Tab-separated table of N, CA, C and O in Angstrom:
chain	number	residue	atom	x	y	z
A	14	MET	N	1.640	71.254	-33.049
A	14	MET	CA	2.757	70.822	-32.285
A	14	MET	C	2.786	69.295	-32.296
A	14	MET	O	1.954	68.634	-31.719
A	15	SER	N	3.730	68.726	-32.962
A	15	SER	CA	3.834	67.269	-33.061
A	15	SER	C	5.077	66.803	-32.327
A	15	SER	O	6.114	67.450	-32.370
A	16	ALA	N	4.920	65.696	-31.660
A	16	ALA	CA	6.054	65.144	-30.918
A	16	ALA	C	7.035	64.537	-31.912
A	16	ALA	O	6.653	63.991	-32.941
A	17	ALA	N	8.273	64.653	-31.576
A	17	ALA	CA	9.295	64.104	-32.459
A	17	ALA	C	9.242	62.585	-32.398
A	17	ALA	O	9.289	61.996	-31.327
A	18	GLN	N	9.115	61.972	-33.542
A	18	GLN	CA	9.063	60.521	-33.626
A	18	GLN	C	10.488	59.962	-33.625
A	18	GLN	O	11.357	60.483	-34.306
A	19	PRO	N	10.730	58.907	-32.847
A	19	PRO	CA	12.061	58.306	-32.892
A	19	PRO	C	12.272	57.629	-34.245
A	19	PRO	O	11.310	57.219	-34.891
A	20	PRO	N	13.495	57.512	-34.667
A	20	PRO	CA	13.724	56.856	-35.965
A	20	PRO	C	13.293	55.395	-35.891
A	20	PRO	O	13.336	54.774	-34.827
A	21	PRO	N	12.839	54.839	-36.991
A	21	PRO	CA	12.387	53.433	-36.953
A	21	PRO	C	13.547	52.509	-36.601
A	21	PRO	O	14.695	52.770	-36.935
A	22	ARG	N	13.202	51.465	-35.915
A	22	ARG	CA	14.228	50.502	-35.523
A	22	ARG	C	14.720	49.749	-36.759
A	22	ARG	O	13.938	49.427	-37.638
A	23	PRO	N	16.017	49.406	-36.763
A	23	PRO	CA	16.511	48.631	-37.903
A	23	PRO	C	15.969	47.203	-37.847
A	23	PRO	O	15.529	46.731	-36.811
A	24	GLU	N	15.992	46.551	-38.979
A	24	GLU	CA	15.492	45.184	-39.048
A	24	GLU	C	16.319	44.284	-38.136
A	24	GLU	O	17.531	44.400	-38.064
A	25	TYR	N	15.650	43.411	-37.438
A	25	TYR	CA	16.313	42.549	-36.460
A	25	TYR	C	16.904	41.319	-37.160
A	25	TYR	O	16.249	40.645	-37.937
A	26	HIS	N	18.163	41.030	-36.855
A	26	HIS	CA	18.829	39.817	-37.322
A	26	HIS	C	19.592	39.242	-36.135
A	26	HIS	O	20.484	39.885	-35.620
A	27	PRO	N	19.267	38.014	-35.703
A	27	PRO	CA	19.993	37.463	-34.558
A	27	PRO	C	21.467	37.276	-34.883
A	27	PRO	O	21.818	36.808	-35.958
A	28	GLY	N	22.317	37.660	-33.946
A	28	GLY	CA	23.753	37.552	-34.159
A	28	GLY	C	24.205	38.369	-35.346
A	28	GLY	O	24.984	37.901	-36.166
A	29	SER	N	23.695	39.549	-35.457
A	29	SER	CA	23.917	40.372	-36.632
A	29	SER	C	25.386	40.750	-36.811
A	29	SER	O	26.131	40.924	-35.849
A	30	ALA	N	25.776	40.878	-38.055
A	30	ALA	CA	27.127	41.343	-38.376
A	30	ALA	C	27.212	42.861	-38.238
A	30	ALA	O	28.313	43.416	-38.236
A	31	GLN	N	26.066	43.505	-38.105
A	31	GLN	CA	26.067	44.959	-37.949
A	31	GLN	C	26.339	45.283	-36.479
A	31	GLN	O	25.541	44.947	-35.610
A	32	PRO	N	27.463	45.939	-36.181
A	32	PRO	CA	27.810	46.195	-34.783
A	32	PRO	C	26.768	47.020	-34.039
A	32	PRO	O	26.579	46.842	-32.843
A	33	ARG	N	26.058	47.914	-34.716
A	33	ARG	CA	25.079	48.743	-34.021
A	33	ARG	C	23.904	47.914	-33.489
A	33	ARG	O	23.255	48.304	-32.530
A	34	LEU	N	23.664	46.738	-34.083
A	34	LEU	CA	22.608	45.868	-33.575
A	34	LEU	C	23.092	44.998	-32.408
A	34	LEU	O	22.289	44.438	-31.679
A	35	ASN	N	24.397	44.885	-32.242
A	35	ASN	CA	24.959	44.058	-31.185
A	35	ASN	C	25.471	44.895	-30.021
A	35	ASN	O	26.289	44.442	-29.256
A	36	ARG	N	24.987	46.120	-29.915
A	36	ARG	CA	25.461	47.026	-28.872
A	36	ARG	C	24.960	46.559	-27.507
A	36	ARG	O	23.921	45.894	-27.416
A	37	PRO	N	25.680	46.884	-26.424
A	37	PRO	CA	25.186	46.525	-25.094
A	37	PRO	C	23.996	47.396	-24.707
A	37	PRO	O	24.012	48.604	-24.919
A	38	VAL	N	22.975	46.765	-24.187
A	38	VAL	CA	21.787	47.478	-23.706
A	38	VAL	C	21.457	46.965	-22.312
A	38	VAL	O	22.114	46.068	-21.791
A	39	HIS	N	20.426	47.519	-21.707
A	39	HIS	CA	20.092	47.177	-20.338
A	39	HIS	C	19.462	45.792	-20.209
A	39	HIS	O	19.576	45.152	-19.179
A	40	GLU	N	18.781	45.309	-21.242
A	40	GLU	CA	18.194	43.971	-21.165
A	40	GLU	C	19.311	42.926	-21.187
A	40	GLU	O	20.383	43.164	-21.737
A	41	ARG	N	19.018	41.790	-20.634
A	41	ARG	CA	20.053	40.764	-20.559
A	41	ARG	C	20.404	40.218	-21.942
A	41	ARG	O	21.561	40.107	-22.306
A	42	TYR	N	19.401	39.823	-22.702
A	42	TYR	CA	19.611	39.336	-24.058
A	42	TYR	C	18.689	40.121	-24.990
A	42	TYR	O	17.601	39.672	-25.314
A	43	PRO	N	19.121	41.283	-25.442
A	43	PRO	CA	18.203	42.142	-26.187
A	43	PRO	C	17.796	41.596	-27.542
A	43	PRO	O	16.731	41.917	-28.026
A	44	GLN	N	18.624	40.772	-28.144
A	44	GLN	CA	18.286	40.322	-29.494
A	44	GLN	C	17.619	38.961	-29.519
A	44	GLN	O	17.242	38.476	-30.563
A	45	ILE	N	17.497	38.348	-28.376
A	45	ILE	CA	16.855	37.045	-28.350
A	45	ILE	C	15.373	37.261	-28.079
A	45	ILE	O	14.978	37.758	-27.040
A	46	ARG	N	14.575	36.893	-29.036
A	46	ARG	CA	13.127	37.003	-28.912
A	46	ARG	C	12.555	35.628	-28.595
A	46	ARG	O	13.241	34.616	-28.723
A	47	ALA	N	11.313	35.597	-28.247
A	47	ALA	CA	10.681	34.333	-27.866
A	47	ALA	C	10.714	33.321	-29.004
A	47	ALA	O	10.750	32.125	-28.780
A	48	THR	N	10.688	33.766	-30.243
A	48	THR	CA	10.667	32.853	-31.386
A	48	THR	C	12.032	32.713	-32.047
A	48	THR	O	12.144	32.117	-33.099
A	49	SER	N	13.073	33.273	-31.466
A	49	SER	CA	14.355	33.259	-32.161
A	49	SER	C	15.266	32.118	-31.737
A	49	SER	O	16.385	32.033	-32.199
A	50	GLY	N	14.808	31.237	-30.862
A	50	GLY	CA	15.683	30.195	-30.360
A	50	GLY	C	16.155	29.223	-31.418
A	50	GLY	O	17.267	28.730	-31.367
A	51	TYR	N	15.296	28.953	-32.414
A	51	TYR	CA	15.696	27.976	-33.412
A	51	TYR	C	16.710	28.537	-34.392
A	51	TYR	O	17.449	27.790	-35.014
A	52	GLY	N	16.791	29.862	-34.524
A	52	GLY	CA	17.692	30.444	-35.512
A	52	GLY	C	18.857	31.187	-34.909
A	52	GLY	O	19.689	31.709	-35.646
A	53	ASP	N	18.940	31.269	-33.608
A	53	ASP	CA	19.992	32.048	-32.972
A	53	ASP	C	21.171	31.136	-32.648
A	53	ASP	O	21.043	30.217	-31.854
A	54	PRO	N	22.341	31.386	-33.251
A	54	PRO	CA	23.476	30.492	-33.010
A	54	PRO	C	24.003	30.568	-31.582
A	54	PRO	O	24.741	29.695	-31.159
A	55	ARG	N	23.637	31.591	-30.819
A	55	ARG	CA	24.117	31.701	-29.439
A	55	ARG	C	23.389	30.744	-28.512
A	55	ARG	O	23.862	30.447	-27.427
A	56	ILE	N	22.253	30.260	-28.954
A	56	ILE	CA	21.487	29.333	-28.127
A	56	ILE	C	21.865	27.926	-28.544
A	56	ILE	O	21.547	27.477	-29.636
A	57	ARG	N	22.563	27.223	-27.669
A	57	ARG	CA	23.009	25.860	-27.980
A	57	ARG	C	22.105	24.818	-27.326
A	57	ARG	O	21.841	23.783	-27.888
A	58	ASN	N	21.656	25.080	-26.111
A	58	ASN	CA	20.824	24.124	-25.381
A	58	ASN	C	19.442	24.726	-25.200
A	58	ASN	O	19.282	25.747	-24.557
A	59	THR	N	18.445	24.073	-25.775
A	59	THR	CA	17.094	24.622	-25.703
A	59	THR	C	16.285	24.036	-24.557
A	59	THR	O	15.138	24.389	-24.389
A	60	GLY	N	16.860	23.130	-23.811
A	60	GLY	CA	16.121	22.552	-22.705
A	60	GLY	C	16.798	21.283	-22.245
A	60	GLY	O	17.925	20.994	-22.643
A	61	PRO	N	16.109	20.518	-21.432
A	61	PRO	CA	16.717	19.286	-20.954
A	61	PRO	C	16.950	18.326	-22.114
A	61	PRO	O	16.144	18.231	-23.029
A	62	GLY	N	18.048	17.645	-22.070
A	62	GLY	CA	18.431	16.746	-23.150
A	62	GLY	C	17.842	15.363	-22.973
A	62	GLY	O	16.964	15.133	-22.143
A	63	PRO	N	18.355	14.417	-23.742
A	63	PRO	CA	17.854	13.050	-23.638
A	63	PRO	C	18.084	12.485	-22.238
A	63	PRO	O	19.109	12.727	-21.625
A	64	GLY	N	17.132	11.759	-21.756
A	64	GLY	CA	17.248	11.160	-20.435
A	64	GLY	C	16.798	12.067	-19.309
A	64	GLY	O	16.941	11.714	-18.143
A	65	ALA	N	16.262	13.244	-19.623
A	65	ALA	CA	15.809	14.146	-18.563
A	65	ALA	C	14.634	13.521	-17.833
A	65	ALA	O	13.733	12.953	-18.433
A	66	GLY	N	14.667	13.619	-16.542
A	66	GLY	CA	13.594	13.075	-15.722
A	66	GLY	C	13.822	11.639	-15.301
A	66	GLY	O	13.053	11.089	-14.541
A	67	THR	N	14.880	11.019	-15.805
A	67	THR	CA	15.162	9.657	-15.375
A	67	THR	C	16.049	9.686	-14.146
A	67	THR	O	16.681	10.686	-13.845
A	68	GLU	N	16.111	8.585	-13.470
A	68	GLU	CA	16.916	8.513	-12.259
A	68	GLU	C	18.388	8.541	-12.625
A	68	GLU	O	18.846	7.780	-13.464
A	69	GLN	N	19.125	9.438	-12.018
A	69	GLN	CA	20.546	9.581	-12.300
A	69	GLN	C	21.396	8.647	-11.444
A	69	GLN	O	22.566	8.458	-11.718
A	70	GLU	N	20.818	8.103	-10.389
A	70	GLU	CA	21.544	7.177	-9.507
A	70	GLU	C	20.775	5.857	-9.483
A	70	GLU	O	19.897	5.660	-8.649
A	71	PRO	N	21.099	4.927	-10.379
A	71	PRO	CA	20.318	3.684	-10.429
A	71	PRO	C	20.422	2.840	-9.163
A	71	PRO	O	19.474	2.145	-8.808
A	72	GLU	N	21.577	2.920	-8.442
A	72	GLU	CA	21.697	2.148	-7.207
A	72	GLU	C	20.698	2.650	-6.172
A	72	GLU	O	20.054	1.866	-5.478
A	73	ARG	N	20.565	3.959	-6.080
A	73	ARG	CA	19.618	4.540	-5.124
A	73	ARG	C	18.191	4.167	-5.510
A	73	ARG	O	17.363	3.845	-4.658
A	74	SER	N	17.915	4.192	-6.800
A	74	SER	CA	16.579	3.861	-7.270
A	74	SER	C	16.227	2.411	-6.943
A	74	SER	O	15.121	2.126	-6.474
A	75	SER	N	17.150	1.504	-7.168
A	75	SER	CA	16.850	0.097	-6.874
A	75	SER	C	16.694	-0.120	-5.371
A	75	SER	O	15.859	-0.918	-4.938
A	76	LYS	N	17.482	0.610	-4.571
A	76	LYS	CA	17.370	0.486	-3.117
A	76	LYS	C	15.995	0.987	-2.648
A	76	LYS	O	15.338	0.343	-1.828
A	77	LEU	N	15.565	2.109	-3.199
A	77	LEU	CA	14.260	2.645	-2.806
A	77	LEU	C	13.123	1.734	-3.264
A	77	LEU	O	12.134	1.547	-2.543
A	78	ASN	N	13.255	1.155	-4.450
A	78	ASN	CA	12.220	0.238	-4.934
A	78	ASN	C	12.136	-1.005	-4.059
A	78	ASN	O	11.039	-1.508	-3.775
A	79	ALA	N	13.288	-1.524	-3.633
A	79	ALA	CA	13.283	-2.704	-2.761
A	79	ALA	C	12.642	-2.379	-1.410
A	79	ALA	O	11.847	-3.165	-0.886
A	80	ARG	N	12.975	-1.224	-0.852
A	80	ARG	CA	12.380	-0.836	0.431
A	80	ARG	C	10.881	-0.606	0.296
A	80	ARG	O	10.106	-0.944	1.190
A	81	LEU	N	10.477	-0.028	-0.839
A	81	LEU	CA	9.053	0.191	-1.067
A	81	LEU	C	8.309	-1.135	-1.183
A	81	LEU	O	7.226	-1.306	-0.613
A	82	ALA	N	8.886	-2.087	-1.920
A	82	ALA	CA	8.251	-3.400	-2.060
A	82	ALA	C	8.140	-4.089	-0.704
A	82	ALA	O	7.101	-4.691	-0.386
A	83	LEU	N	9.177	-3.987	0.105
A	83	LEU	CA	9.128	-4.604	1.433
A	83	LEU	C	8.073	-3.928	2.316
A	83	LEU	O	7.302	-4.609	3.004
A	84	ALA	N	8.018	-2.613	2.278
A	84	ALA	CA	7.028	-1.892	3.082
A	84	ALA	C	5.601	-2.223	2.632
A	84	ALA	O	4.711	-2.405	3.467
A	85	LEU	N	5.388	-2.322	1.319
A	85	LEU	CA	4.046	-2.675	0.835
A	85	LEU	C	3.664	-4.096	1.234
A	85	LEU	O	2.507	-4.368	1.567
A	86	THR	N	4.635	-5.000	1.224
A	86	THR	CA	4.368	-6.358	1.678
A	86	THR	C	3.960	-6.366	3.143
A	86	THR	O	3.014	-7.070	3.540
A	87	VAL	N	4.650	-5.582	3.954
A	87	VAL	CA	4.321	-5.510	5.382
A	87	VAL	C	2.926	-4.912	5.580
A	87	VAL	O	2.141	-5.389	6.406
A	88	VAL	N	2.601	-3.888	4.814
A	88	VAL	CA	1.277	-3.256	4.946
A	88	VAL	C	0.178	-4.240	4.557
A	88	VAL	O	-0.860	-4.329	5.232
A	89	ILE	N	0.388	-4.995	3.486
A	89	ILE	CA	-0.615	-5.999	3.090
A	89	ILE	C	-0.749	-7.056	4.188
A	89	ILE	O	-1.859	-7.485	4.526
A	90	GLY	N	0.389	-7.465	4.766
A	90	GLY	CA	0.342	-8.411	5.888
A	90	GLY	C	-0.392	-7.842	7.087
A	90	GLY	O	-1.123	-8.566	7.781
A	91	GLN	N	-0.218	-6.553	7.333
A	91	GLN	CA	-0.932	-5.921	8.447
A	91	GLN	C	-2.441	-5.925	8.203
A	91	GLN	O	-3.218	-6.178	9.128
A	92	LEU	N	-2.848	-5.648	6.984
A	92	LEU	CA	-4.289	-5.665	6.685
A	92	LEU	C	-4.869	-7.072	6.872
A	92	LEU	O	-5.963	-7.236	7.416
A	93	TRP	N	-4.125	-8.066	6.385
A	93	TRP	CA	-4.582	-9.447	6.573
A	93	TRP	C	-4.651	-9.784	8.070
A	93	TRP	O	-5.632	-10.358	8.539
A	94	ALA	N	-3.596	-9.450	8.816
A	94	ALA	CA	-3.567	-9.760	10.254
A	94	ALA	C	-4.664	-9.022	11.002
A	94	ALA	O	-5.255	-9.563	11.956
A	95	LEU	N	-4.954	-7.800	10.596
A	95	LEU	CA	-6.035	-7.058	11.252
A	95	LEU	C	-7.377	-7.743	11.026
A	95	LEU	O	-8.192	-7.873	11.957
A	96	THR	N	-7.589	-8.237	9.823
A	96	THR	CA	-8.833	-8.946	9.526
A	96	THR	C	-8.950	-10.220	10.377
A	96	THR	O	-9.995	-10.483	11.001
A	97	VAL	N	-7.863	-10.982	10.420
A	97	VAL	CA	-7.880	-12.232	11.199
A	97	VAL	C	-8.047	-11.926	12.685
A	97	VAL	O	-8.826	-12.600	13.390
A	98	THR	N	-7.355	-10.917	13.183
A	98	THR	CA	-7.413	-10.571	14.609
A	98	THR	C	-8.818	-10.133	15.006
A	98	THR	O	-9.348	-10.560	16.048
A	99	VAL	N	-9.443	-9.303	14.199
A	99	VAL	CA	-10.799	-8.843	14.513
A	99	VAL	C	-11.777	-10.014	14.461
A	99	VAL	O	-12.667	-10.132	15.328
A	100	ASN	N	-11.616	-10.904	13.473
A	100	ASN	CA	-12.493	-12.082	13.396
A	100	ASN	C	-12.334	-12.961	14.633
A	100	ASN	O	-13.330	-13.432	15.209
A	101	GLU	N	-11.108	-13.187	15.066
A	101	GLU	CA	-10.872	-14.019	16.253
A	101	GLU	C	-11.410	-13.344	17.514
A	101	GLU	O	-11.945	-14.003	18.400
A	102	TRP	N	-11.248	-12.032	17.591
A	102	TRP	CA	-11.765	-11.286	18.747
A	102	TRP	C	-13.283	-11.401	18.812
A	102	TRP	O	-13.868	-11.601	19.889
A	103	MET	N	-13.926	-11.274	17.657
A	103	MET	CA	-15.391	-11.349	17.621
A	103	MET	C	-15.896	-12.760	17.942
A	103	MET	O	-16.995	-12.921	18.456
A	104	LYS	N	-15.100	-13.788	17.647
A	104	LYS	CA	-15.475	-15.158	17.981
A	104	LYS	C	-15.251	-15.455	19.456
A	104	LYS	O	-15.708	-16.468	19.967
A	105	GLY	N	-14.497	-14.598	20.143
A	105	GLY	CA	-14.244	-14.813	21.557
A	105	GLY	C	-12.893	-15.459	21.828
A	105	GLY	O	-12.567	-15.756	22.973
A	106	ASN	N	-12.093	-15.672	20.806
A	106	ASN	CA	-10.758	-16.249	20.977
A	106	ASN	C	-9.775	-15.118	21.281
A	106	ASN	O	-9.004	-14.689	20.430
A	107	THR	N	-9.791	-14.662	22.515
A	107	THR	CA	-8.968	-13.500	22.853
A	107	THR	C	-7.479	-13.820	22.857
A	107	THR	O	-6.661	-12.937	22.569
A	108	GLY	N	-7.097	-15.047	23.139
A	108	GLY	CA	-5.676	-15.413	23.116
A	108	GLY	C	-5.087	-15.238	21.721
A	108	GLY	O	-4.016	-14.653	21.538
A	109	THR	N	-5.804	-15.741	20.724
A	109	THR	CA	-5.355	-15.588	19.336
A	109	THR	C	-5.373	-14.124	18.924
A	109	THR	O	-4.489	-13.660	18.192
A	110	ALA	N	-6.379	-13.380	19.400
A	110	ALA	CA	-6.469	-11.960	19.063
A	110	ALA	C	-5.280	-11.186	19.622
A	110	ALA	O	-4.765	-10.268	18.966
A	111	TRP	N	-4.813	-11.549	20.826
A	111	TRP	CA	-3.654	-10.850	21.386
A	111	TRP	C	-2.383	-11.163	20.605
A	111	TRP	O	-1.520	-10.310	20.430
A	112	TRP	N	-2.244	-12.429	20.158
A	112	TRP	CA	-1.102	-12.743	19.296
A	112	TRP	C	-1.154	-11.936	18.000
A	112	TRP	O	-0.135	-11.473	17.492
A	113	GLY	N	-2.342	-11.779	17.451
A	113	GLY	CA	-2.499	-10.966	16.230
A	113	GLY	C	-2.154	-9.513	16.480
A	113	GLY	O	-1.523	-8.857	15.646
A	114	ALA	N	-2.556	-9.001	17.644
A	114	ALA	CA	-2.220	-7.612	17.988
A	114	ALA	C	-0.699	-7.451	18.129
A	114	ALA	O	-0.120	-6.452	17.706
A	115	GLY	N	-0.053	-8.467	18.719
A	115	GLY	CA	1.406	-8.423	18.833
A	115	GLY	C	2.084	-8.425	17.470
A	115	GLY	O	3.062	-7.701	17.237
A	116	PHE	N	1.528	-9.238	16.539
A	116	PHE	CA	2.070	-9.249	15.176
A	116	PHE	C	1.901	-7.883	14.513
A	116	PHE	O	2.805	-7.408	13.816
A	117	LEU	N	0.752	-7.252	14.729
A	117	LEU	CA	0.525	-5.925	14.137
A	117	LEU	C	1.516	-4.903	14.692
A	117	LEU	O	2.056	-4.079	13.938
A	118	ILE	N	1.771	-4.941	15.959
A	118	ILE	CA	2.727	-4.004	16.566
A	118	ILE	C	4.133	-4.271	16.035
A	118	ILE	O	4.866	-3.339	15.676
A	119	LEU	N	4.511	-5.553	15.943
A	119	LEU	CA	5.829	-5.899	15.433
A	119	LEU	C	6.012	-5.458	13.977
A	119	LEU	O	7.056	-4.893	13.610
A	120	SER	N	5.008	-5.661	13.143
A	120	SER	CA	5.131	-5.259	11.747
A	120	SER	C	5.151	-3.734	11.612
A	120	SER	O	5.831	-3.189	10.735
A	121	PHE	N	4.462	-3.038	12.488
A	121	PHE	CA	4.542	-1.574	12.491
A	121	PHE	C	5.956	-1.125	12.828
A	121	PHE	O	6.496	-0.198	12.210
A	122	LEU	N	6.583	-1.788	13.790
A	122	LEU	CA	7.965	-1.448	14.153
A	122	LEU	C	8.935	-1.747	13.012
A	122	LEU	O	9.918	-1.026	12.819
A	123	VAL	N	8.649	-2.786	12.223
A	123	VAL	CA	9.482	-3.083	11.047
A	123	VAL	C	9.396	-1.945	10.036
A	123	VAL	O	10.414	-1.503	9.479
A	124	VAL	N	8.208	-1.440	9.799
A	124	VAL	CA	8.045	-0.319	8.852
A	124	VAL	C	8.749	0.925	9.380
A	124	VAL	O	9.425	1.642	8.631
A	125	ILE	N	8.640	1.207	10.665
A	125	ILE	CA	9.355	2.351	11.256
A	125	ILE	C	10.862	2.159	11.102
A	125	ILE	O	11.598	3.098	10.784
A	126	GLY	N	11.344	0.926	11.309
A	126	GLY	CA	12.769	0.641	11.129
A	126	GLY	C	13.223	0.878	9.696
A	126	GLY	O	14.303	1.419	9.455
A	127	LEU	N	12.399	0.477	8.733
A	127	LEU	CA	12.731	0.742	7.325
A	127	LEU	C	12.788	2.241	7.054
A	127	LEU	O	13.623	2.724	6.295
A	128	TRP	N	11.888	2.968	7.660
A	128	TRP	CA	11.841	4.417	7.453
A	128	TRP	C	13.070	5.085	8.063
A	128	TRP	O	13.627	6.014	7.497
A	129	LEU	N	13.504	4.597	9.223
A	129	LEU	CA	14.664	5.182	9.897
A	129	LEU	C	15.993	4.696	9.324
A	129	LEU	O	17.039	5.233	9.682
A	130	LEU	N	15.956	3.719	8.455
A	130	LEU	CA	17.168	3.098	7.951
A	130	LEU	C	18.099	4.084	7.259
A	130	LEU	O	19.304	4.075	7.486
A	131	ASP	N	17.561	4.947	6.427
A	131	ASP	CA	18.395	5.886	5.677
A	131	ASP	C	17.712	7.243	5.625
A	131	ASP	O	16.906	7.511	4.739
A	132	PRO	N	18.032	8.146	6.566
A	132	PRO	CA	17.317	9.432	6.641
A	132	PRO	C	17.551	10.345	5.435
A	132	PRO	O	16.725	11.195	5.159
A	133	LYS	N	18.632	10.176	4.688
A	133	LYS	CA	18.881	11.089	3.563
A	133	LYS	C	17.978	10.800	2.369
A	133	LYS	O	17.893	11.601	1.451
A	134	ASP	N	17.303	9.658	2.362
A	134	ASP	CA	16.410	9.329	1.254
A	134	ASP	C	15.001	9.864	1.422
A	134	ASP	O	14.128	9.566	0.635
A	135	ARG	N	14.752	10.632	2.453
A	135	ARG	CA	13.411	11.180	2.645
A	135	ARG	C	13.283	12.496	1.971
A	135	ARG	O	14.103	13.294	1.793
C-alpha cells in the first residue's frame, strides 16, 4: 500500500508567463523566494535608499546640536564651579562657597529651562 505521490512541482520562474504558476494562493507572495529579489521584476525597492539614516529635518538637527552644545557647556561649568566651591569651603571661605552654590543652582535651572524649552523634541 503506497501513498499517492503528488505530481512534481513545475520549475519556478519569477513573474512567469505561465498562468498556472501565477495563480492566487494563500501565501502573500508565493513566487517570491528569499533569493529572488535581484531577479524579480515585481520588486522595485529592496530597502532604504540613498540618504537613509540621515536627518530629514536639518533645521531641527541644528537646533538640537546648539542646545546640546549649550547644555554641555553648562555642565562643564558646573563641574568647574563644584571644584572651586568645595576648595573654598575646605579653606573656610564660606561666603565664597555660598556664592558658588548659588551659581550651581542657577546653572542647574538653566539646564532645566533648556530641557523644558521644546517638549516635542524629547
